[in-house]
Coordinates of C-alpha atoms and ligand atoms in Angstrom, one line a residue:
M19 CA 45.5 -0.5 9.4
K20 CA 43.2 -1.1 12.3
N21 CA 39.6 -1.7 11.6
N22 CA 38.1 -2.5 15.0
D23 CA 36.0 0.6 14.8
S24 CA 34.9 0.9 11.3
L25 CA 31.5 0.2 9.9
V26 CA 30.0 0.0 6.5
I27 CA 26.3 1.0 6.2
V28 CA 24.5 -0.2 3.1
G29 CA 21.0 -0.3 1.8
A30 CA 19.7 -3.8 1.7
Q31 CA 16.6 -3.4 -0.5
W32 CA 16.1 -1.0 -3.5
G33 CA 17.4 2.2 -1.9
D34 CA 15.7 4.8 0.2
E35 CA 15.8 2.5 3.3
G36 CA 16.6 5.4 5.6
K37 CA 20.4 5.2 5.4
G38 CA 20.7 9.0 5.8
K39 CA 18.8 8.9 9.1
V40 CA 20.8 6.0 10.4
I41 CA 24.2 7.4 9.3
D42 CA 23.4 10.8 10.8
F43 CA 22.5 9.1 14.1
L44 CA 25.7 7.0 14.1
A45 CA 27.9 9.8 13.0
A46 CA 27.7 11.2 16.5
G47 CA 30.1 8.5 17.4
A48 CA 32.3 8.7 14.2
D49 CA 35.4 10.6 13.3
V50 CA 35.1 10.1 9.5
V51 CA 32.2 9.4 7.2
A52 CA 33.0 8.4 3.7
R53 CA 30.8 7.9 0.6
F54 CA 32.4 5.3 -1.8
Q55 CA 30.1 4.9 -4.8
G56 CA 27.2 6.5 -6.7
G57 CA 26.6 10.2 -7.2
D58 CA 23.7 12.6 -6.9
N59 CA 21.2 9.9 -7.7
A60 CA 21.3 9.3 -4.0
G61 CA 18.9 11.3 -1.8
H62 CA 19.6 10.9 1.9
T63 CA 17.3 12.7 4.2
V64 CA 18.3 13.8 7.7
V65 CA 15.8 15.2 10.2
Y66 CA 16.5 16.7 13.6
G67 CA 13.9 18.9 15.2
A68 CA 12.5 21.3 12.6
N69 CA 15.6 20.8 10.3
I70 CA 15.3 18.7 7.2
F71 CA 18.4 18.2 5.1
K72 CA 18.4 16.3 1.7
L73 CA 21.9 15.3 0.8
H74 CA 22.8 14.0 -2.7
H75 CA 26.6 13.8 -2.8
I76 CA 27.6 14.9 0.6
P77 CA 27.8 12.3 3.4
S78 CA 25.2 12.4 6.1
G79 CA 28.1 12.9 8.6
I80 CA 28.4 16.5 7.4
L81 CA 25.8 17.6 10.0
N82 CA 28.1 16.5 12.8
P83 CA 30.8 19.2 13.1
R84 CA 33.5 16.9 14.5
C85 CA 33.3 14.5 11.6
T86 CA 35.5 14.6 8.5
S87 CA 33.3 13.9 5.4
L88 CA 34.8 12.3 2.3
L89 CA 33.7 11.7 -1.2
G90 CA 35.6 8.6 -2.3
S91 CA 37.2 7.6 -5.6
G92 CA 34.4 5.2 -6.6
M93 CA 31.9 8.1 -6.9
V94 CA 30.8 10.1 -9.8
I95 CA 30.4 13.7 -9.0
N96 CA 28.4 16.5 -10.7
P97 CA 30.4 19.5 -9.8
L98 CA 27.5 21.9 -10.5
V99 CA 25.1 20.0 -8.3
L100 CA 27.8 19.7 -5.6
L101 CA 28.3 23.4 -5.6
D102 CA 24.6 24.0 -5.0
E103 CA 24.6 21.4 -2.2
L104 CA 27.5 23.1 -0.5
A105 CA 25.9 26.6 -0.9
E106 CA 22.7 25.3 0.6
L107 CA 24.4 23.8 3.6
E108 CA 26.5 26.9 4.2
K109 CA 23.4 29.1 3.9
R110 CA 21.9 27.0 6.7
G111 CA 24.9 27.4 8.9
I112 CA 26.4 24.0 8.3
S113 CA 30.2 24.1 8.0
T114 CA 31.6 22.3 5.0
A115 CA 35.2 23.0 6.1
N116 CA 35.7 19.3 6.9
L117 CA 34.7 18.0 3.4
R118 CA 37.4 16.3 1.3
I119 CA 37.1 14.9 -2.2
S120 CA 39.1 12.2 -3.9
G121 CA 40.8 13.4 -7.1
K122 CA 40.1 10.1 -8.6
A123 CA 36.3 10.4 -8.5
H124 CA 34.9 10.9 -12.0
L125 CA 32.9 13.9 -13.2
I126 CA 29.3 13.9 -14.3
M127 CA 29.3 16.4 -17.2
A128 CA 26.3 18.2 -18.8
Y129 CA 26.4 15.7 -21.7
H130 CA 26.0 12.7 -19.4
Q131 CA 22.6 14.0 -18.3
V132 CA 21.6 14.5 -21.9
Y133 CA 22.5 10.9 -22.7
D134 CA 20.8 9.6 -19.7
R135 CA 17.5 11.3 -20.4
A136 CA 17.6 10.5 -24.2
N137 CA 18.5 6.8 -23.5
E138 CA 15.4 6.5 -21.3
E139 CA 13.3 8.1 -23.9
M140 CA 14.6 5.8 -26.6
L141 CA 14.0 2.8 -24.5
G142 CA 10.3 3.8 -24.2
E143 CA 8.3 1.3 -22.2
N144 CA 11.5 -0.7 -21.5
K145 CA 13.1 2.3 -19.7
I146 CA 15.0 1.8 -16.5
G147 CA 13.4 4.7 -14.7
T148 CA 16.7 6.4 -13.9
T149 CA 17.0 9.5 -11.8
G150 CA 18.1 11.4 -15.0
R151 CA 21.3 12.5 -13.2
G152 CA 23.7 11.1 -15.8
I153 CA 25.0 8.4 -13.6
G154 CA 25.1 5.5 -16.1
P155 CA 26.7 7.6 -18.9
A156 CA 29.4 8.9 -16.5
Y157 CA 30.3 5.4 -15.3
A158 CA 30.2 4.2 -18.9
D159 CA 32.7 7.0 -19.9
K160 CA 34.9 6.0 -17.0
A161 CA 35.0 2.4 -18.2
L162 CA 35.6 3.6 -21.8
R163 CA 38.6 5.6 -20.4
R164 CA 37.3 8.9 -21.7
G165 CA 36.0 10.4 -18.4
L166 CA 37.2 13.6 -16.7
R167 CA 38.2 13.3 -13.1
V168 CA 38.0 15.6 -10.1
I169 CA 41.8 16.0 -10.2
D170 CA 41.5 17.4 -13.7
M171 CA 39.5 20.3 -12.2
T172 CA 42.3 21.4 -10.0
D173 CA 44.5 22.8 -12.8
S174 CA 42.7 24.9 -15.4
R175 CA 45.3 24.0 -18.1
V176 CA 44.7 20.3 -17.5
F177 CA 40.9 20.8 -17.4
R178 CA 41.0 22.5 -20.8
E179 CA 43.4 19.9 -22.2
R180 CA 41.2 16.9 -21.1
L181 CA 38.0 18.6 -22.2
A182 CA 39.6 19.4 -25.6
Q183 CA 40.5 15.7 -25.9
V184 CA 37.0 14.3 -25.2
L185 CA 34.6 17.0 -26.3
P186 CA 34.9 16.5 -30.1
L187 CA 33.9 12.9 -29.7
Q188 CA 31.1 13.8 -27.3
N189 CA 29.8 16.4 -29.6
R190 CA 29.8 14.1 -32.5
L191 CA 27.8 11.5 -30.5
L192 CA 25.4 14.2 -29.3
K193 CA 24.8 15.4 -32.8
D194 CA 24.8 12.2 -34.8
A195 CA 23.1 9.8 -32.4
Y196 CA 21.1 12.1 -30.1
G197 CA 20.1 15.0 -32.3
H198 CA 21.5 17.5 -29.8
E199 CA 23.4 20.6 -30.8
G200 CA 26.4 19.8 -28.7
Y201 CA 28.5 22.0 -26.4
E202 CA 30.8 24.9 -27.3
F203 CA 34.2 24.4 -25.7
N204 CA 34.7 27.8 -24.1
R205 CA 31.2 27.9 -22.8
L206 CA 31.6 24.6 -21.0
V207 CA 34.9 25.8 -19.5
E208 CA 33.1 28.9 -18.2
I209 CA 30.2 26.9 -16.8
Y210 CA 32.6 24.7 -14.8
R211 CA 35.1 27.5 -13.7
P212 CA 33.3 28.4 -10.4
A213 CA 33.1 24.7 -9.5
C214 CA 36.8 24.2 -10.3
N215 CA 37.7 27.1 -8.1
K216 CA 35.5 26.1 -5.1
L217 CA 36.2 22.4 -5.2
S218 CA 40.0 22.4 -5.9
P219 CA 41.0 23.2 -2.3
M220 CA 38.9 20.2 -1.1
V221 CA 40.7 17.7 -3.2
T222 CA 42.8 15.3 -1.1
D223 CA 44.3 11.8 -1.3
T224 CA 41.3 10.4 0.5
S225 CA 42.7 6.8 0.5
R226 CA 45.7 8.0 2.5
L227 CA 43.5 10.1 4.8
L228 CA 41.3 7.1 5.5
S229 CA 44.2 4.7 6.0
E230 CA 45.9 7.0 8.5
S231 CA 42.6 7.6 10.3
L232 CA 42.1 3.8 10.7
S233 CA 45.8 3.4 11.9
E234 CA 45.2 6.1 14.5
G235 CA 42.2 4.1 15.7
K236 CA 39.6 6.6 14.5
K237 CA 36.1 5.5 14.0
V238 CA 35.2 5.4 10.3
L239 CA 31.8 5.0 8.8
F240 CA 31.4 4.1 5.2
E241 CA 28.1 5.4 3.8
G242 CA 26.5 3.3 1.0
A243 CA 24.1 4.8 -1.5
Q244 CA 21.3 3.0 -3.3
G245 CA 20.8 -0.6 -2.2
A246 CA 21.7 -4.3 -2.8
L247 CA 19.0 -4.9 -5.4
L248 CA 20.3 -1.9 -7.4
D249 CA 23.8 -3.3 -7.5
I250 CA 25.2 -3.4 -11.1
D251 CA 26.3 -7.0 -10.7
H252 CA 24.0 -8.5 -8.1
G253 CA 20.9 -6.5 -8.5
T254 CA 17.8 -6.9 -10.7
Y255 CA 19.8 -6.1 -13.9
P256 CA 19.2 -4.2 -16.1
F257 CA 16.9 -2.4 -13.6
V258 CA 19.8 -1.3 -11.5
T259 CA 22.2 1.6 -11.0
S260 CA 25.6 1.7 -12.6
S261 CA 27.8 1.2 -9.5
S262 CA 28.6 -1.5 -7.1
T263 CA 26.4 -0.8 -4.1
V264 CA 27.4 -3.7 -1.9
A265 CA 29.7 -3.5 1.1
A266 CA 32.8 -4.8 -0.7
A267 CA 32.8 -1.6 -2.7
A268 CA 33.6 0.3 0.4
G269 CA 37.2 -0.8 0.1
S270 CA 37.6 -0.5 -3.6
G271 CA 35.7 2.8 -3.8
S272 CA 37.8 4.3 -1.0
G273 CA 41.2 3.1 -1.9
L274 CA 41.4 0.5 0.9
G275 CA 41.7 -3.2 1.2
P276 CA 38.7 -5.5 1.8
Q277 CA 39.5 -5.6 5.5
C278 CA 38.8 -1.9 5.9
A279 CA 35.7 -2.5 8.0
S280 CA 35.0 -5.0 10.7
R281 CA 31.2 -4.7 10.6
V282 CA 28.5 -4.3 8.0
L283 CA 25.1 -2.8 8.9
G284 CA 22.3 -3.4 6.4
V285 CA 19.5 -0.9 6.5
L286 CA 16.0 -2.2 5.7
K287 CA 12.6 -0.7 5.8
A288 CA 10.0 -2.6 7.8
Y289 CA 8.3 -2.9 4.4
T290 CA 9.7 -2.5 0.9
T291 CA 9.7 0.3 -1.7
R292 CA 11.2 0.8 -5.1
V293 CA 11.4 3.8 -7.5
G294 CA 11.9 3.2 -11.1
E295 CA 11.0 0.1 -13.2
G296 CA 11.8 -3.6 -12.7
P297 CA 10.4 -6.6 -10.8
F298 CA 9.2 -6.3 -7.2
P299 CA 7.6 -9.5 -6.1
S300 CA 6.0 -8.2 -2.9
E301 CA 4.6 -5.0 -4.5
E302 CA 1.1 -4.0 -3.5
K303 CA -0.5 -2.1 -6.3
G304 CA -3.8 -1.6 -4.6
E305 CA -5.1 -0.1 -1.3
A306 CA -2.4 -1.6 0.9
G307 CA 0.4 0.0 -1.2
D308 CA -1.4 3.3 -1.3
L309 CA -1.7 3.2 2.5
L310 CA 2.0 2.5 3.0
R311 CA 2.9 5.3 0.5
A312 CA 0.6 7.8 2.4
Q313 CA 1.7 6.8 5.9
G314 CA 5.4 6.5 5.0
S315 CA 5.4 9.7 2.8
E316 CA 7.0 7.5 0.1
F317 CA 8.0 10.0 -2.6
G318 CA 11.5 10.2 -4.0
T319 CA 14.0 12.5 -2.3
T320 CA 15.8 13.1 -5.6
T321 CA 13.0 13.1 -8.2
G322 CA 9.8 13.4 -6.2
R323 CA 8.4 10.3 -7.9
P324 CA 5.9 8.3 -5.9
R325 CA 7.7 5.1 -4.7
R326 CA 6.2 1.7 -5.4
C327 CA 5.3 0.1 -2.1
G328 CA 4.9 -3.5 -0.8
W329 CA 5.5 -5.8 2.1
F330 CA 8.8 -6.8 3.7
D331 CA 10.5 -9.4 1.6
A332 CA 12.7 -11.8 3.6
V333 CA 14.0 -13.5 0.4
I334 CA 15.6 -10.2 -0.6
A335 CA 16.8 -9.6 2.9
R336 CA 18.6 -13.0 3.1
Y337 CA 20.1 -12.4 -0.3
A338 CA 21.3 -8.9 0.7
A339 CA 22.8 -10.4 3.9
R340 CA 24.8 -12.9 1.8
I341 CA 26.1 -10.5 -0.9
N342 CA 27.0 -7.8 1.7
G343 CA 28.2 -10.1 4.5
L344 CA 25.8 -8.2 6.9
T345 CA 26.7 -8.5 10.6
G346 CA 23.7 -6.4 11.8
L347 CA 20.4 -5.0 10.6
A348 CA 18.9 -1.6 11.1
I349 CA 15.1 -1.7 10.6
T350 CA 13.5 1.7 9.8
K351 CA 10.0 3.0 9.5
L352 CA 8.5 0.5 11.9
D353 CA 6.1 3.3 13.0
V354 CA 4.6 3.4 9.5
L355 CA 3.1 0.0 10.1
S356 CA 1.1 1.1 13.2
G357 CA -2.6 0.8 12.7
L358 CA -2.6 -2.1 10.3
E359 CA -4.8 -5.1 11.3
T360 CA -2.3 -7.6 9.9
I361 CA 1.2 -7.3 8.3
N362 CA 2.5 -9.6 5.6
M363 CA 6.1 -10.8 5.3
A364 CA 7.2 -12.6 2.1
V365 CA 9.2 -15.6 3.4
A366 CA 9.6 -17.5 0.1
Y367 CA 8.4 -17.3 -3.5
Q368 CA 6.1 -19.5 -5.5
C369 CA 7.6 -19.9 -9.0
S370 CA 6.3 -22.3 -11.7
G371 CA 4.7 -24.6 -9.2
S372 CA 7.7 -24.8 -6.7
T373 CA 8.6 -23.0 -3.6
I374 CA 11.9 -21.1 -3.7
K375 CA 13.7 -19.5 -0.8
E376 CA 16.7 -18.1 -2.6
F377 CA 16.6 -15.0 -4.7
P378 CA 16.8 -16.1 -8.4
S379 CA 19.5 -14.8 -10.7
S380 CA 17.3 -14.7 -13.8
I381 CA 15.1 -11.7 -14.1
A382 CA 12.6 -13.7 -16.2
E383 CA 12.3 -16.1 -13.3
L384 CA 11.9 -13.3 -10.8
Q385 CA 9.2 -11.8 -12.9
K386 CA 7.2 -15.0 -12.5
C387 CA 7.7 -15.2 -8.7
E388 CA 4.7 -14.7 -6.4
P389 CA 5.4 -14.0 -2.8
A390 CA 4.5 -16.7 -0.1
Y391 CA 3.4 -14.7 2.9
E392 CA 3.5 -15.3 6.6
I393 CA 0.9 -13.1 8.2
F394 CA 1.5 -11.3 11.5
P395 CA -0.9 -9.4 13.8
G396 CA -0.6 -5.7 13.7
W397 CA -0.7 -3.1 16.5
H398 CA -2.5 0.1 17.0
E399 CA -0.3 2.0 19.4
D400 CA 1.7 5.0 18.3
I401 CA 5.3 3.7 18.6
S402 CA 7.1 6.9 17.6
R403 CA 8.1 7.7 21.2
A404 CA 9.5 4.2 21.9
R405 CA 13.2 4.3 22.9
T406 CA 13.7 0.8 24.1
M407 CA 12.5 -2.6 22.9
D408 CA 10.3 -2.8 26.0
D409 CA 8.4 0.3 24.8
L410 CA 7.2 -1.5 21.7
P411 CA 3.9 -3.5 21.7
Q412 CA 4.2 -7.2 21.9
A413 CA 3.0 -7.6 18.2
A414 CA 5.8 -5.3 17.0
R415 CA 8.4 -7.2 18.9
Q416 CA 7.0 -10.5 17.5
Y417 CA 7.3 -9.1 13.9
L418 CA 10.9 -8.0 14.5
E419 CA 11.8 -11.3 16.0
A420 CA 10.4 -13.2 13.0
M421 CA 12.4 -10.9 10.7
E422 CA 15.6 -11.5 12.6
E423 CA 15.0 -15.3 12.6
T424 CA 14.2 -15.6 8.9
V425 CA 17.0 -13.3 7.8
G426 CA 19.5 -14.8 10.2
V427 CA 21.2 -11.5 11.2
P428 CA 20.7 -9.7 14.5
I429 CA 18.7 -6.5 14.5
E430 CA 20.8 -3.8 16.2
L431 CA 18.9 -0.6 15.5
I432 CA 15.2 0.2 15.1
S433 CA 13.9 3.5 13.8
V434 CA 10.5 4.6 14.8
G435 CA 10.4 8.1 13.1
P436 CA 12.4 10.3 10.9
D437 CA 14.0 12.3 13.7
R438 CA 17.4 11.5 15.1
T439 CA 16.0 10.9 18.5
Q440 CA 13.4 8.4 17.3
T441 CA 15.9 5.5 17.4
I442 CA 16.2 2.4 19.5
I443 CA 19.6 0.8 19.9
R444 CA 19.5 -2.9 21.1
P445 CA 21.7 -3.3 24.2
Q446 CA 24.7 -5.5 24.1
T447 CA 25.1 -5.2 20.3
Y448 CA 28.0 -3.8 18.3
L449 CA 26.1 -0.6 17.8
A450 CA 25.4 -0.2 21.5
G451 CA 29.2 -0.2 21.9
W452 CA 29.5 2.3 19.0
C453 CA 27.1 4.6 20.7
G454 CA 29.2 4.4 23.9
D455 CA 26.9 2.1 26.0
Ligands
GDP519 P1 18.0 6.9 2.1 O1 18.1 7.2 0.7 O2 18.2 5.5 2.4 O3 18.8 7.8 3.0 O4 16.4 7.2 2.5 P2 15.6 8.5 2.0 O5 16.0 9.6 2.9 O6 15.6 8.6 0.6 O7 14.1 8.0 2.4 C1 13.8 7.7 3.7 C2 12.7 8.6 4.2 O8 12.1 8.1 5.4 C3 13.2 10.0 4.6 O9 12.1 10.9 4.3 C4 13.4 9.9 6.1 O10 13.3 11.1 6.7 C5 12.3 9.0 6.5 N1 12.5 8.1 7.6 C6 13.7 7.5 8.0 N2 13.5 6.7 9.0 C7 12.2 6.8 9.3 C8 11.4 6.2 10.3 O11 11.8 5.3 11.1 N3 10.1 6.5 10.3 C9 9.5 7.4 9.5 N4 8.3 7.6 9.6 N5 10.3 8.0 8.5 C10 11.6 7.7 8.5
IMO520 P1 19.4 6.3 -2.3 O1 20.9 6.5 -2.0 C1 16.3 4.6 -4.7 C2 17.2 3.9 -8.9 C3 16.5 4.7 -10.0 C4 16.4 3.7 -11.1 C5 17.8 3.0 -11.0 C6 18.8 3.6 -12.0 O2 18.7 7.6 -2.0 O3 18.9 5.1 -1.7 P2 20.3 5.8 -11.9 O4 19.9 7.3 -11.9 O5 21.1 5.4 -10.7 O6 20.9 5.4 -13.2 O7 18.9 5.0 -11.8 O8 18.2 3.2 -9.7 N1 18.0 4.7 -7.9 C7 17.5 4.8 -6.6 N2 16.4 4.3 -6.0 N3 17.2 5.3 -4.0 C8 18.4 5.7 -4.6 O9 19.4 6.2 -3.9 C9 18.5 5.5 -6.0 N4 19.5 5.8 -6.9 C10 19.1 5.3 -8.0 O10 15.2 5.0 -9.5 O11 15.5 2.7 -10.8
MG521 MG1 17.0 8.1 -0.9

């Protein structure tokens, strides 16, 4: 397996960093784009010209006709949502002929959504703030060894058999613990039949396909969903998602070894957002947060919820760099900061009278942390037409340089607007080579 030309792209904050935009841009130079974790909790937006696409399962590489797009074994897939997503793309003239799905990915079933929403309701004010897509319960059933997998959908006899094995238990749980009437076997089979028919021809040994692609020297892009702080192990547990969102999961979630990618690009907004509950030290609940939300159109792609907004947090970024092994940074939404008099950057936390520079493991400690800010001068120019570093005002360059220095990882890409074209690639970086410079 060669890996000289493979790249993992992960979110390095709490999700919604602009991964979709960055991946779509870089997919122009890729042969294969593969998702490896998460499900339709992801909402990746791609914009070019007047076209806006919101992708949930399908990799952002799908908009590039020469790319093969893969849904890897580490994912959980809602076949009904995927069917809608495919229909929407096809209706808009986007070919889905190059989409392949791992048979080992697990299925999100109707009852998983019921559990997800009911769990949240039962948690009341301690809720996680999930997307309600059934992600946690689907991964829980996978771990409990009672999940259905994509491969089970490819043979109607097997699908019926597997469903017959698990449904009595699910129905008992639904009725006894959740006060839900449960699902009738034949009705569920009928609901899933069109998805079984449509998705079956796409099921492939994606591990083998990826391994062969790498051996042939093809360029592979691994598309992360969510972000470092939502990782099940390393995030702000329990306010996390239920999968491993860090770069190491690209291998395990695709059926490859840890050396599957030579580079790891972390995507970060020039400020910070979070949807759902949980600690967020640099959150701005007042005017500054409202301004970032309005200027950055910070409303969830999947749920439409207003995103919580705050300043860039370098403590988080350094932590994300460590747990992902980041080799480069992509900074998005720099244009959103235009017009601010000053810009804050959290460079450390104050916690119980001491200054800490490392992200704490304890959520109780994190909840007590106050950000220690360094303050930077803002700029007033519209930077959305900038295409090189030299096009940026001095103050914007100074802010980026400080970011790079405090995080300790080079910035390779800067995004100054949602459109594909609104992108700056730093010369002489790995990404410059990727883009053919
Ligand atoms: P993802 O989940 O990481 O792919 O991010 P989302 O798509 O959920 O959210 C990012 C939002 O910001 C989307 O609406 C993008 O179109 C938009 N976006 C991405 N990059 C930029 C940028 O540089 N500037 C502006 N103004 N918007 C951006
Ligand atoms: P992308 O890929 C932002 C958050 C939810 C909630 C927590 C658990 O678009 O960056 P879940 O439904 O996964 O059980 O919810 O994780 N969350 C995301 N936040 N972007 C996402 O994906 C997210 N996917 C899940 O808001 O706090
Ligand atoms: Mg998103």
